[in-house]
Amino acid sequence: MDDLLQDVLTMECMVWDALVSGDTRSYRAALSEDFEGVYPDGFYGREDQIATLTTGPTVAAYQLSQERVRRIDDDHALLSYHARFQRAGQTAWEEMRVSSLWRREGAGWVNLFSQDTPEGRPVP
């Protein structure tokens, strides 16, 4: 399982690195054509996600922790983790929990689905 975690985590970091650098080519390569993202401000498909980088990087810095992976089958894995990050042009750090579903394609992986949940206390 450690190899699977490392493989998928490496790809997830490539996504974050694309957000830091504003690299739309790498971002596009990491997301499947039918990618779906679920975020506090709505649903995003692949092209919606890529469009967020049209004005440049969206993230200045990030740190991932508490990583865990669940093998769904031979070609799918669910990665969950805690992310701490600074948005581009901001000084405050934000935190969230992320779950992303990855599919093996050839020698690599593509991201099928991602859901970001802002860190915070549940509302009673």
mmCIF file of N, CA and C in Angstrom:
data_model
loop_
_atom_site.group_PDB
_atom_site.id
_atom_site.type_symbol
_atom_site.label_atom_id
_atom_site.label_comp_id
_atom_site.label_asym_id
_atom_site.label_seq_id
_atom_site.Cartn_x
_atom_site.Cartn_y
_atom_site.Cartn_z
ATOM 1 N N MET A 1 0.826 -1.200 0.000
ATOM 2 C CA MET A 1 0.000 0.000 0.000
ATOM 3 C C MET A 1 0.869 1.262 0.000
ATOM 4 N N ASP A 2 2.079 1.179 0.559
ATOM 5 C CA ASP A 2 2.957 2.347 0.590
ATOM 6 C C ASP A 2 3.310 2.832 -0.813
ATOM 7 N N ASP A 3 3.526 1.904 -1.750
ATOM 8 C CA ASP A 3 3.822 2.294 -3.128
ATOM 9 C C ASP A 3 2.640 3.006 -3.755
ATOM 10 N N LEU A 4 1.443 2.498 -3.508
ATOM 11 C CA LEU A 4 0.237 3.125 -4.046
ATOM 12 C C LEU A 4 0.086 4.535 -3.487
ATOM 13 N N LEU A 5 0.256 4.699 -2.196
ATOM 14 C CA LEU A 5 0.172 6.029 -1.585
ATOM 15 C C LEU A 5 1.199 6.965 -2.216
ATOM 16 N N GLN A 6 2.414 6.514 -2.368
ATOM 17 C CA GLN A 6 3.459 7.361 -2.942
ATOM 18 C C GLN A 6 3.143 7.744 -4.379
ATOM 19 N N ASP A 7 2.668 6.781 -5.171
ATOM 20 C CA ASP A 7 2.342 7.052 -6.580
ATOM 21 C C ASP A 7 1.245 8.107 -6.702
ATOM 22 N N VAL A 8 0.175 7.914 -5.967
ATOM 23 C CA VAL A 8 -0.971 8.822 -6.081
ATOM 24 C C VAL A 8 -0.652 10.171 -5.432
ATOM 25 N N LEU A 9 0.061 10.156 -4.325
ATOM 26 C CA LEU A 9 0.446 11.409 -3.675
ATOM 27 C C LEU A 9 1.368 12.235 -4.570
ATOM 28 N N THR A 10 2.259 11.584 -5.281
ATOM 29 C CA THR A 10 3.124 12.298 -6.226
ATOM 30 C C THR A 10 2.283 13.024 -7.271
ATOM 31 N N MET A 11 1.260 12.365 -7.784
ATOM 32 C CA MET A 11 0.380 12.995 -8.770
ATOM 33 C C MET A 11 -0.411 14.144 -8.143
ATOM 34 N N GLU A 12 -0.877 13.956 -6.922
ATOM 35 C CA GLU A 12 -1.628 15.028 -6.245
ATOM 36 C C GLU A 12 -0.746 16.256 -6.051
ATOM 37 N N CYS A 13 0.510 16.032 -5.698
ATOM 38 C CA CYS A 13 1.442 17.160 -5.545
ATOM 39 C C CYS A 13 1.692 17.851 -6.889
ATOM 40 N N MET A 14 1.655 17.094 -7.981
ATOM 41 C CA MET A 14 1.793 17.718 -9.297
ATOM 42 C C MET A 14 0.624 18.668 -9.571
ATOM 43 N N VAL A 15 -0.565 18.301 -9.098
ATOM 44 C CA VAL A 15 -1.731 19.184 -9.236
ATOM 45 C C VAL A 15 -1.493 20.463 -8.436
ATOM 46 N N TRP A 16 -1.084 20.309 -7.184
ATOM 47 C CA TRP A 16 -0.817 21.488 -6.349
ATOM 48 C C TRP A 16 0.301 22.343 -6.949
ATOM 49 N N ASP A 17 1.344 21.693 -7.451
ATOM 50 C CA ASP A 17 2.451 22.437 -8.064
ATOM 51 C C ASP A 17 1.972 23.223 -9.284
ATOM 52 N N ALA A 18 1.036 22.665 -10.042
ATOM 53 C CA ALA A 18 0.475 23.391 -11.193
ATOM 54 C C ALA A 18 -0.292 24.615 -10.720
ATOM 55 N N LEU A 19 -0.982 24.513 -9.588
ATOM 56 C CA LEU A 19 -1.704 25.674 -9.035
ATOM 57 C C LEU A 19 -0.724 26.755 -8.579
ATOM 58 N N VAL A 20 0.429 26.337 -8.056
ATOM 59 C CA VAL A 20 1.452 27.283 -7.605
ATOM 60 C C VAL A 20 2.139 27.963 -8.786
ATOM 61 N N SER A 21 2.392 27.217 -9.834
ATOM 62 C CA SER A 21 3.121 27.770 -10.979
ATOM 63 C C SER A 21 2.216 28.360 -12.059
ATOM 64 N N GLY A 22 0.921 28.039 -12.000
ATOM 65 C CA GLY A 22 0.004 28.488 -13.044
ATOM 66 C C GLY A 22 0.143 27.675 -14.324
ATOM 67 N N ASP A 23 0.660 26.466 -14.219
ATOM 68 C CA ASP A 23 0.962 25.612 -15.365
ATOM 69 C C ASP A 23 -0.296 24.878 -15.850
ATOM 70 N N THR A 24 -0.979 25.453 -16.836
ATOM 71 C CA THR A 24 -2.216 24.846 -17.333
ATOM 72 C C THR A 24 -1.964 23.527 -18.056
ATOM 73 N N ARG A 25 -0.818 23.372 -18.697
ATOM 74 C CA ARG A 25 -0.526 22.127 -19.416
ATOM 75 C C ARG A 25 -0.438 20.949 -18.436
ATOM 76 N N SER A 26 0.309 21.120 -17.354
ATOM 77 C CA SER A 26 0.418 20.053 -16.350
ATOM 78 C C SER A 26 -0.921 19.785 -15.681
ATOM 79 N N TYR A 27 -1.654 20.855 -15.430
ATOM 80 C CA TYR A 27 -2.964 20.723 -14.790
ATOM 81 C C TYR A 27 -3.894 19.907 -15.685
ATOM 82 N N ARG A 28 -3.941 20.249 -16.972
ATOM 83 C CA ARG A 28 -4.786 19.528 -17.926
ATOM 84 C C ARG A 28 -4.394 18.049 -17.990
ATOM 85 N N ALA A 29 -3.095 17.764 -18.004
ATOM 86 C CA ALA A 29 -2.614 16.385 -18.093
ATOM 87 C C ALA A 29 -3.005 15.559 -16.869
ATOM 88 N N ALA A 30 -3.123 16.192 -15.716
ATOM 89 C CA ALA A 30 -3.438 15.471 -14.482
ATOM 90 C C ALA A 30 -4.928 15.190 -14.319
ATOM 91 N N LEU A 31 -5.779 15.977 -14.985
ATOM 92 C CA LEU A 31 -7.225 15.835 -14.820
ATOM 93 C C LEU A 31 -7.820 15.024 -15.967
ATOM 94 N N SER A 32 -8.677 14.062 -15.628
ATOM 95 C CA SER A 32 -9.337 13.281 -16.670
ATOM 96 C C SER A 32 -10.310 14.179 -17.437
ATOM 97 N N GLU A 33 -10.638 13.767 -18.639
ATOM 98 C CA GLU A 33 -11.560 14.564 -19.454
ATOM 99 C C GLU A 33 -12.907 14.734 -18.772
ATOM 100 N N ASP A 34 -13.321 13.749 -17.983
ATOM 101 C CA ASP A 34 -14.612 13.827 -17.289
ATOM 102 C C ASP A 34 -14.452 14.195 -15.806
ATOM 103 N N PHE A 35 -13.363 14.884 -15.472
ATOM 104 C CA PHE A 35 -13.106 15.315 -14.094
ATOM 105 C C PHE A 35 -14.297 16.085 -13.532
ATOM 106 N N GLU A 36 -14.555 15.865 -12.247
ATOM 107 C CA GLU A 36 -15.551 16.668 -11.531
ATOM 108 C C GLU A 36 -14.968 17.065 -10.183
ATOM 109 N N GLY A 37 -15.071 18.348 -9.866
ATOM 110 C CA GLY A 37 -14.630 18.855 -8.582
ATOM 111 C C GLY A 37 -15.821 19.383 -7.806
ATOM 112 N N VAL A 38 -15.850 19.098 -6.505
ATOM 113 C CA VAL A 38 -16.915 19.580 -5.627
ATOM 114 C C VAL A 38 -16.254 20.467 -4.582
ATOM 115 N N TYR A 39 -16.607 21.748 -4.614
ATOM 116 C CA TYR A 39 -15.963 22.746 -3.769
ATOM 117 C C TYR A 39 -17.014 23.598 -3.066
ATOM 118 N N PRO A 40 -16.626 24.357 -2.055
ATOM 119 C CA PRO A 40 -17.599 25.174 -1.340
ATOM 120 C C PRO A 40 -18.375 26.138 -2.252
ATOM 121 N N ASP A 41 -17.767 26.542 -3.383
ATOM 122 C CA ASP A 41 -18.452 27.492 -4.265
ATOM 123 C C ASP A 41 -19.105 26.825 -5.478
ATOM 124 N N GLY A 42 -19.145 25.484 -5.528
ATOM 125 C CA GLY A 42 -19.871 24.823 -6.602
ATOM 126 C C GLY A 42 -19.156 23.637 -7.207
ATOM 127 N N PHE A 43 -19.691 23.208 -8.348
ATOM 128 C CA PHE A 43 -19.158 22.073 -9.091
ATOM 129 C C PHE A 43 -18.319 22.593 -10.251
ATOM 130 N N TYR A 44 -17.205 21.918 -10.517
ATOM 131 C CA TYR A 44 -16.312 22.315 -11.605
ATOM 132 C C TYR A 44 -15.942 21.096 -12.439
ATOM 133 N N GLY A 45 -16.057 21.230 -13.753
ATOM 134 C CA GLY A 45 -15.547 20.225 -14.667
ATOM 135 C C GLY A 45 -14.094 20.538 -14.986
ATOM 136 N N ARG A 46 -13.508 19.730 -15.826
ATOM 137 C CA ARG A 46 -12.090 19.889 -16.176
ATOM 138 C C ARG A 46 -11.781 21.274 -16.728
ATOM 139 N N GLU A 47 -12.531 21.710 -17.716
ATOM 140 C CA GLU A 47 -12.237 23.002 -18.329
ATOM 141 C C GLU A 47 -12.482 24.157 -17.359
ATOM 142 N N ASP A 48 -13.481 24.026 -16.476
ATOM 143 C CA ASP A 48 -13.721 25.045 -15.438
ATOM 144 C C ASP A 48 -12.511 25.157 -14.524
ATOM 145 N N GLN A 49 -11.961 24.004 -14.147
ATOM 146 C CA GLN A 49 -10.784 23.988 -13.275
ATOM 147 C C GLN A 49 -9.597 24.645 -13.960
ATOM 148 N N ILE A 50 -9.338 24.274 -15.192
ATOM 149 C CA ILE A 50 -8.200 24.820 -15.919
ATOM 150 C C ILE A 50 -8.353 26.326 -16.084
ATOM 151 N N ALA A 51 -9.584 26.785 -16.302
ATOM 152 C CA ALA A 51 -9.843 28.216 -16.484
ATOM 153 C C ALA A 51 -9.476 29.036 -15.252
ATOM 154 N N THR A 52 -9.432 28.411 -14.074
ATOM 155 C CA THR A 52 -9.065 29.167 -12.870
ATOM 156 C C THR A 52 -7.622 29.666 -12.935
ATOM 157 N N LEU A 53 -6.816 29.070 -13.825
ATOM 158 C CA LEU A 53 -5.407 29.464 -13.947
ATOM 159 C C LEU A 53 -5.166 30.476 -15.063
ATOM 160 N N THR A 54 -6.200 30.929 -15.742
ATOM 161 C CA THR A 54 -5.992 31.841 -16.876
ATOM 162 C C THR A 54 -5.359 33.159 -16.462
ATOM 163 N N THR A 55 -5.541 33.568 -15.222
ATOM 164 C CA THR A 55 -4.925 34.817 -14.765
ATOM 165 C C THR A 55 -3.656 34.570 -13.957
ATOM 166 N N GLY A 56 -3.197 33.304 -13.935
ATOM 167 C CA GLY A 56 -1.962 32.987 -13.236
ATOM 168 C C GLY A 56 -2.182 32.037 -12.077
ATOM 169 N N PRO A 57 -1.139 31.829 -11.277
ATOM 170 C CA PRO A 57 -1.224 30.898 -10.140
ATOM 171 C C PRO A 57 -2.358 31.273 -9.184
ATOM 172 N N THR A 58 -2.965 30.254 -8.598
ATOM 173 C CA THR A 58 -4.029 30.477 -7.617
ATOM 174 C C THR A 58 -3.571 30.171 -6.194
ATOM 175 N N VAL A 59 -2.437 29.490 -6.064
ATOM 176 C CA VAL A 59 -1.909 29.102 -4.758
ATOM 177 C C VAL A 59 -0.465 29.581 -4.662
ATOM 178 N N ALA A 60 -0.101 30.147 -3.501
ATOM 179 C CA ALA A 60 1.271 30.612 -3.284
ATOM 180 C C ALA A 60 2.136 29.534 -2.634
ATOM 181 N N ALA A 61 1.539 28.763 -1.713
ATOM 182 C CA ALA A 61 2.282 27.725 -0.988
ATOM 183 C C ALA A 61 1.298 26.699 -0.450
ATOM 184 N N TYR A 62 1.782 25.481 -0.225
ATOM 185 C CA TYR A 62 0.910 24.442 0.332
ATOM 186 C C TYR A 62 1.718 23.442 1.142
ATOM 187 N N GLN A 63 1.012 22.782 2.055
ATOM 188 C CA GLN A 63 1.566 21.691 2.854
ATOM 189 C C GLN A 63 0.492 20.619 2.974
ATOM 190 N N LEU A 64 0.848 19.384 2.697
ATOM 191 C CA LEU A 64 -0.085 18.273 2.823
ATOM 192 C C LEU A 64 0.335 17.392 3.989
ATOM 193 N N SER A 65 -0.649 16.840 4.701
ATOM 194 C CA SER A 65 -0.354 15.955 5.829
ATOM 195 C C SER A 65 -1.506 14.958 5.990
ATOM 196 N N GLN A 66 -1.324 14.012 6.874
ATOM 197 C CA GLN A 66 -2.323 13.002 7.213
ATOM 198 C C GLN A 66 -2.802 12.228 5.979
ATOM 199 N N GLU A 67 -1.897 12.004 5.044
ATOM 200 C CA GLU A 67 -2.252 11.335 3.807
ATOM 201 C C GLU A 67 -2.613 9.873 4.051
ATOM 202 N N ARG A 68 -3.639 9.443 3.358
ATOM 203 C CA ARG A 68 -4.041 8.037 3.400
ATOM 204 C C ARG A 68 -4.645 7.673 2.057
ATOM 205 N N VAL A 69 -4.504 6.424 1.673
ATOM 206 C CA VAL A 69 -5.026 5.971 0.387
ATOM 207 C C VAL A 69 -5.871 4.726 0.606
ATOM 208 N N ARG A 70 -6.903 4.619 -0.186
ATOM 209 C CA ARG A 70 -7.756 3.422 -0.188
ATOM 210 C C ARG A 70 -7.792 2.874 -1.605
ATOM 211 N N ARG A 71 -7.381 1.634 -1.770
ATOM 212 C CA ARG A 71 -7.432 0.987 -3.083
ATOM 213 C C ARG A 71 -8.894 0.650 -3.360
ATOM 214 N N ILE A 72 -9.414 1.152 -4.463
ATOM 215 C CA ILE A 72 -10.793 0.851 -4.847
ATOM 216 C C ILE A 72 -10.809 -0.435 -5.675
ATOM 217 N N ASP A 73 -9.936 -0.526 -6.650
ATOM 218 C CA ASP A 73 -9.688 -1.747 -7.418
ATOM 219 C C ASP A 73 -8.289 -1.617 -8.012
ATOM 220 N N ASP A 74 -7.919 -2.476 -8.946
ATOM 221 C CA ASP A 74 -6.554 -2.446 -9.469
ATOM 222 C C ASP A 74 -6.203 -1.121 -10.145
ATOM 223 N N ASP A 75 -7.196 -0.418 -10.655
ATOM 224 C CA ASP A 75 -6.925 0.798 -11.422
ATOM 225 C C ASP A 75 -7.475 2.077 -10.807
ATOM 226 N N HIS A 76 -8.002 2.018 -9.596
ATOM 227 C CA HIS A 76 -8.564 3.210 -8.949
ATOM 228 C C HIS A 76 -8.110 3.295 -7.495
ATOM 229 N N ALA A 77 -7.843 4.527 -7.061
ATOM 230 C CA ALA A 77 -7.434 4.748 -5.671
ATOM 231 C C ALA A 77 -8.026 6.058 -5.180
ATOM 232 N N LEU A 78 -8.418 6.074 -3.920
ATOM 233 C CA LEU A 78 -8.964 7.271 -3.285
ATOM 234 C C LEU A 78 -7.937 7.810 -2.303
ATOM 235 N N LEU A 79 -7.470 9.017 -2.554
ATOM 236 C CA LEU A 79 -6.498 9.679 -1.686
ATOM 237 C C LEU A 79 -7.228 10.708 -0.834
ATOM 238 N N SER A 80 -6.991 10.690 0.466
ATOM 239 C CA SER A 80 -7.568 11.685 1.384
ATOM 240 C C SER A 80 -6.439 12.263 2.212
ATOM 241 N N TYR A 81 -6.554 13.579 2.521
ATOM 242 C CA TYR A 81 -5.490 14.229 3.274
ATOM 243 C C TYR A 81 -5.950 15.583 3.804
ATOM 244 N N HIS A 82 -5.109 16.158 4.637
ATOM 245 C CA HIS A 82 -5.298 17.510 5.155
ATOM 246 C C HIS A 82 -4.386 18.444 4.370
ATOM 247 N N ALA A 83 -4.926 19.557 3.917
ATOM 248 C CA ALA A 83 -4.127 20.546 3.177
ATOM 249 C C ALA A 83 -4.139 21.870 3.919
ATOM 250 N N ARG A 84 -2.985 22.476 3.975
ATOM 251 C CA ARG A 84 -2.808 23.824 4.508
ATOM 252 C C ARG A 84 -2.197 24.621 3.369
ATOM 253 N N PHE A 85 -2.792 25.777 3.029
ATOM 254 C CA PHE A 85 -2.331 26.497 1.848
ATOM 255 C C PHE A 85 -2.583 28.001 1.958
ATOM 256 N N GLN A 86 -1.817 28.741 1.174
ATOM 257 C CA GLN A 86 -2.008 30.184 1.023
ATOM 258 C C GLN A 86 -2.453 30.441 -0.405
ATOM 259 N N ARG A 87 -3.508 31.196 -0.563
ATOM 260 C CA ARG A 87 -3.929 31.590 -1.906
ATOM 261 C C ARG A 87 -2.930 32.616 -2.451
ATOM 262 N N ALA A 88 -2.812 32.682 -3.755
ATOM 263 C CA ALA A 88 -1.924 33.663 -4.387
ATOM 264 C C ALA A 88 -2.336 35.066 -3.967
ATOM 265 N N GLY A 89 -1.356 35.872 -3.567
ATOM 266 C CA GLY A 89 -1.613 37.247 -3.159
ATOM 267 C C GLY A 89 -2.138 37.414 -1.745
ATOM 268 N N GLN A 90 -2.234 36.324 -0.983
ATOM 269 C CA GLN A 90 -2.745 36.378 0.392
ATOM 270 C C GLN A 90 -1.644 35.977 1.375
ATOM 271 N N THR A 91 -1.786 36.403 2.618
ATOM 272 C CA THR A 91 -0.823 35.999 3.647
ATOM 273 C C THR A 91 -1.410 34.977 4.608
ATOM 274 N N ALA A 92 -2.740 34.918 4.702
ATOM 275 C CA ALA A 92 -3.395 33.991 5.627
ATOM 276 C C ALA A 92 -3.329 32.566 5.085
ATOM 277 N N TRP A 93 -3.151 31.629 5.984
ATOM 278 C CA TRP A 93 -3.190 30.218 5.631
ATOM 279 C C TRP A 93 -4.608 29.703 5.813
ATOM 280 N N GLU A 94 -5.059 28.845 4.925
ATOM 281 C CA GLU A 94 -6.356 28.186 5.018
ATOM 282 C C GLU A 94 -6.107 26.693 5.155
ATOM 283 N N GLU A 95 -7.120 25.984 5.667
ATOM 284 C CA GLU A 95 -6.991 24.545 5.833
ATOM 285 C C GLU A 95 -8.245 23.852 5.328
ATOM 286 N N MET A 96 -8.054 22.654 4.774
ATOM 287 C CA MET A 96 -9.193 21.876 4.309
ATOM 288 C C MET A 96 -8.829 20.395 4.284
ATOM 289 N N ARG A 97 -9.852 19.576 4.186
ATOM 290 C CA ARG A 97 -9.709 18.134 3.981
ATOM 291 C C ARG A 97 -10.038 17.880 2.514
ATOM 292 N N VAL A 98 -9.248 17.040 1.890
ATOM 293 C CA VAL A 98 -9.429 16.762 0.466
ATOM 294 C C VAL A 98 -9.531 15.254 0.255
ATOM 295 N N SER A 99 -10.443 14.867 -0.611
ATOM 296 C CA SER A 99 -10.521 13.489 -1.102
ATOM 297 C C SER A 99 -10.485 13.553 -2.613
ATOM 298 N N SER A 100 -9.605 12.772 -3.219
ATOM 299 C CA SER A 100 -9.521 12.766 -4.675
ATOM 300 C C SER A 100 -9.418 11.331 -5.182
ATOM 301 N N LEU A 101 -10.171 11.064 -6.217
ATOM 302 C CA LEU A 101 -10.223 9.743 -6.828
ATOM 303 C C LEU A 101 -9.343 9.739 -8.062
ATOM 304 N N TRP A 102 -8.454 8.773 -8.123
ATOM 305 C CA TRP A 102 -7.478 8.657 -9.214
ATOM 306 C C TRP A 102 -7.665 7.343 -9.956
ATOM 307 N N ARG A 103 -7.453 7.393 -11.290
ATOM 308 C CA ARG A 103 -7.529 6.201 -12.139
ATOM 309 C C ARG A 103 -6.180 5.993 -12.821
ATOM 310 N N ARG A 104 -5.704 4.758 -12.795
ATOM 311 C CA ARG A 104 -4.455 4.407 -13.476
ATOM 312 C C ARG A 104 -4.708 4.431 -14.976
ATOM 313 N N GLU A 105 -3.827 5.125 -15.691
ATOM 314 C CA GLU A 105 -3.878 5.140 -17.152
ATOM 315 C C GLU A 105 -2.459 4.945 -17.655
ATOM 316 N N GLY A 106 -2.225 3.808 -18.299
ATOM 317 C CA GLY A 106 -0.877 3.494 -18.760
ATOM 318 C C GLY A 106 0.061 3.402 -17.578
ATOM 319 N N ALA A 107 1.150 4.160 -17.632
ATOM 320 C CA ALA A 107 2.145 4.142 -16.556
ATOM 321 C C ALA A 107 1.853 5.200 -15.496
ATOM 322 N N GLY A 108 0.789 5.991 -15.670
ATOM 323 C CA GLY A 108 0.515 7.074 -14.733
ATOM 324 C C GLY A 108 -0.897 7.027 -14.180
ATOM 325 N N TRP A 109 -1.318 8.145 -13.636
ATOM 326 C CA TRP A 109 -2.626 8.275 -13.012
ATOM 327 C C TRP A 109 -3.272 9.580 -13.468
ATOM 328 N N VAL A 110 -4.619 9.606 -13.536
ATOM 329 C CA VAL A 110 -5.356 10.842 -13.793
ATOM 330 C C VAL A 110 -6.409 11.012 -12.709
ATOM 331 N N ASN A 111 -6.687 12.261 -12.401
ATOM 332 C CA ASN A 111 -7.642 12.612 -11.349
ATOM 333 C C ASN A 111 -9.055 12.649 -11.929
ATOM 334 N N LEU A 112 -9.934 11.820 -11.382
ATOM 335 C CA LEU A 112 -11.328 11.755 -11.831
ATOM 336 C C LEU A 112 -12.237 12.690 -11.062
ATOM 337 N N PHE A 113 -11.960 12.833 -9.763
ATOM 338 C CA PHE A 113 -12.886 13.529 -8.871
ATOM 339 C C PHE A 113 -12.117 14.082 -7.685
ATOM 340 N N SER A 114 -12.516 15.260 -7.233
ATOM 341 C CA SER A 114 -11.914 15.837 -6.037
ATOM 342 C C SER A 114 -12.984 16.585 -5.259
ATOM 343 N N GLN A 115 -12.949 16.448 -3.940
ATOM 344 C CA GLN A 115 -13.851 17.214 -3.085
ATOM 345 C C GLN A 115 -13.035 17.858 -1.985
ATOM 346 N N ASP A 116 -13.186 19.189 -1.845
ATOM 347 C CA ASP A 116 -12.498 19.961 -0.821
ATOM 348 C C ASP A 116 -13.503 20.381 0.249
ATOM 349 N N THR A 117 -13.179 20.099 1.490
ATOM 350 C CA THR A 117 -14.037 20.473 2.610
ATOM 351 C C THR A 117 -13.255 21.392 3.523
ATOM 352 N N PRO A 118 -13.669 22.673 3.634
ATOM 353 C CA PRO A 118 -12.947 23.600 4.505
ATOM 354 C C PRO A 118 -12.888 23.074 5.934
ATOM 355 N N GLU A 119 -11.755 23.292 6.567
ATOM 356 C CA GLU A 119 -11.568 22.878 7.959
ATOM 357 C C GLU A 119 -12.416 23.754 8.859
ATOM 358 N N GLY A 120 -13.030 23.165 9.821
ATOM 359 C CA GLY A 120 -13.827 23.932 10.761
ATOM 360 C C GLY A 120 -14.659 23.009 11.618
ATOM 361 N N ARG A 121 -15.302 23.612 12.573
ATOM 362 C CA ARG A 121 -16.157 22.830 13.468
ATOM 363 C C ARG A 121 -17.530 22.624 12.805
ATOM 364 N N PRO A 122 -18.109 21.443 13.011
ATOM 365 C CA PRO A 122 -19.450 21.208 12.475
ATOM 366 C C PRO A 122 -20.454 22.147 13.128
ATOM 367 N N VAL A 123 -21.423 22.556 12.367
ATOM 368 C CA VAL A 123 -22.501 23.405 12.897
ATOM 369 C C VAL A 123 -23.533 22.485 13.535
ATOM 370 N N PRO A 124 -23.902 22.750 14.814
ATOM 371 C CA PRO A 124 -24.872 21.856 15.488
ATOM 372 C C PRO A 124 -26.255 21.935 14.856
#
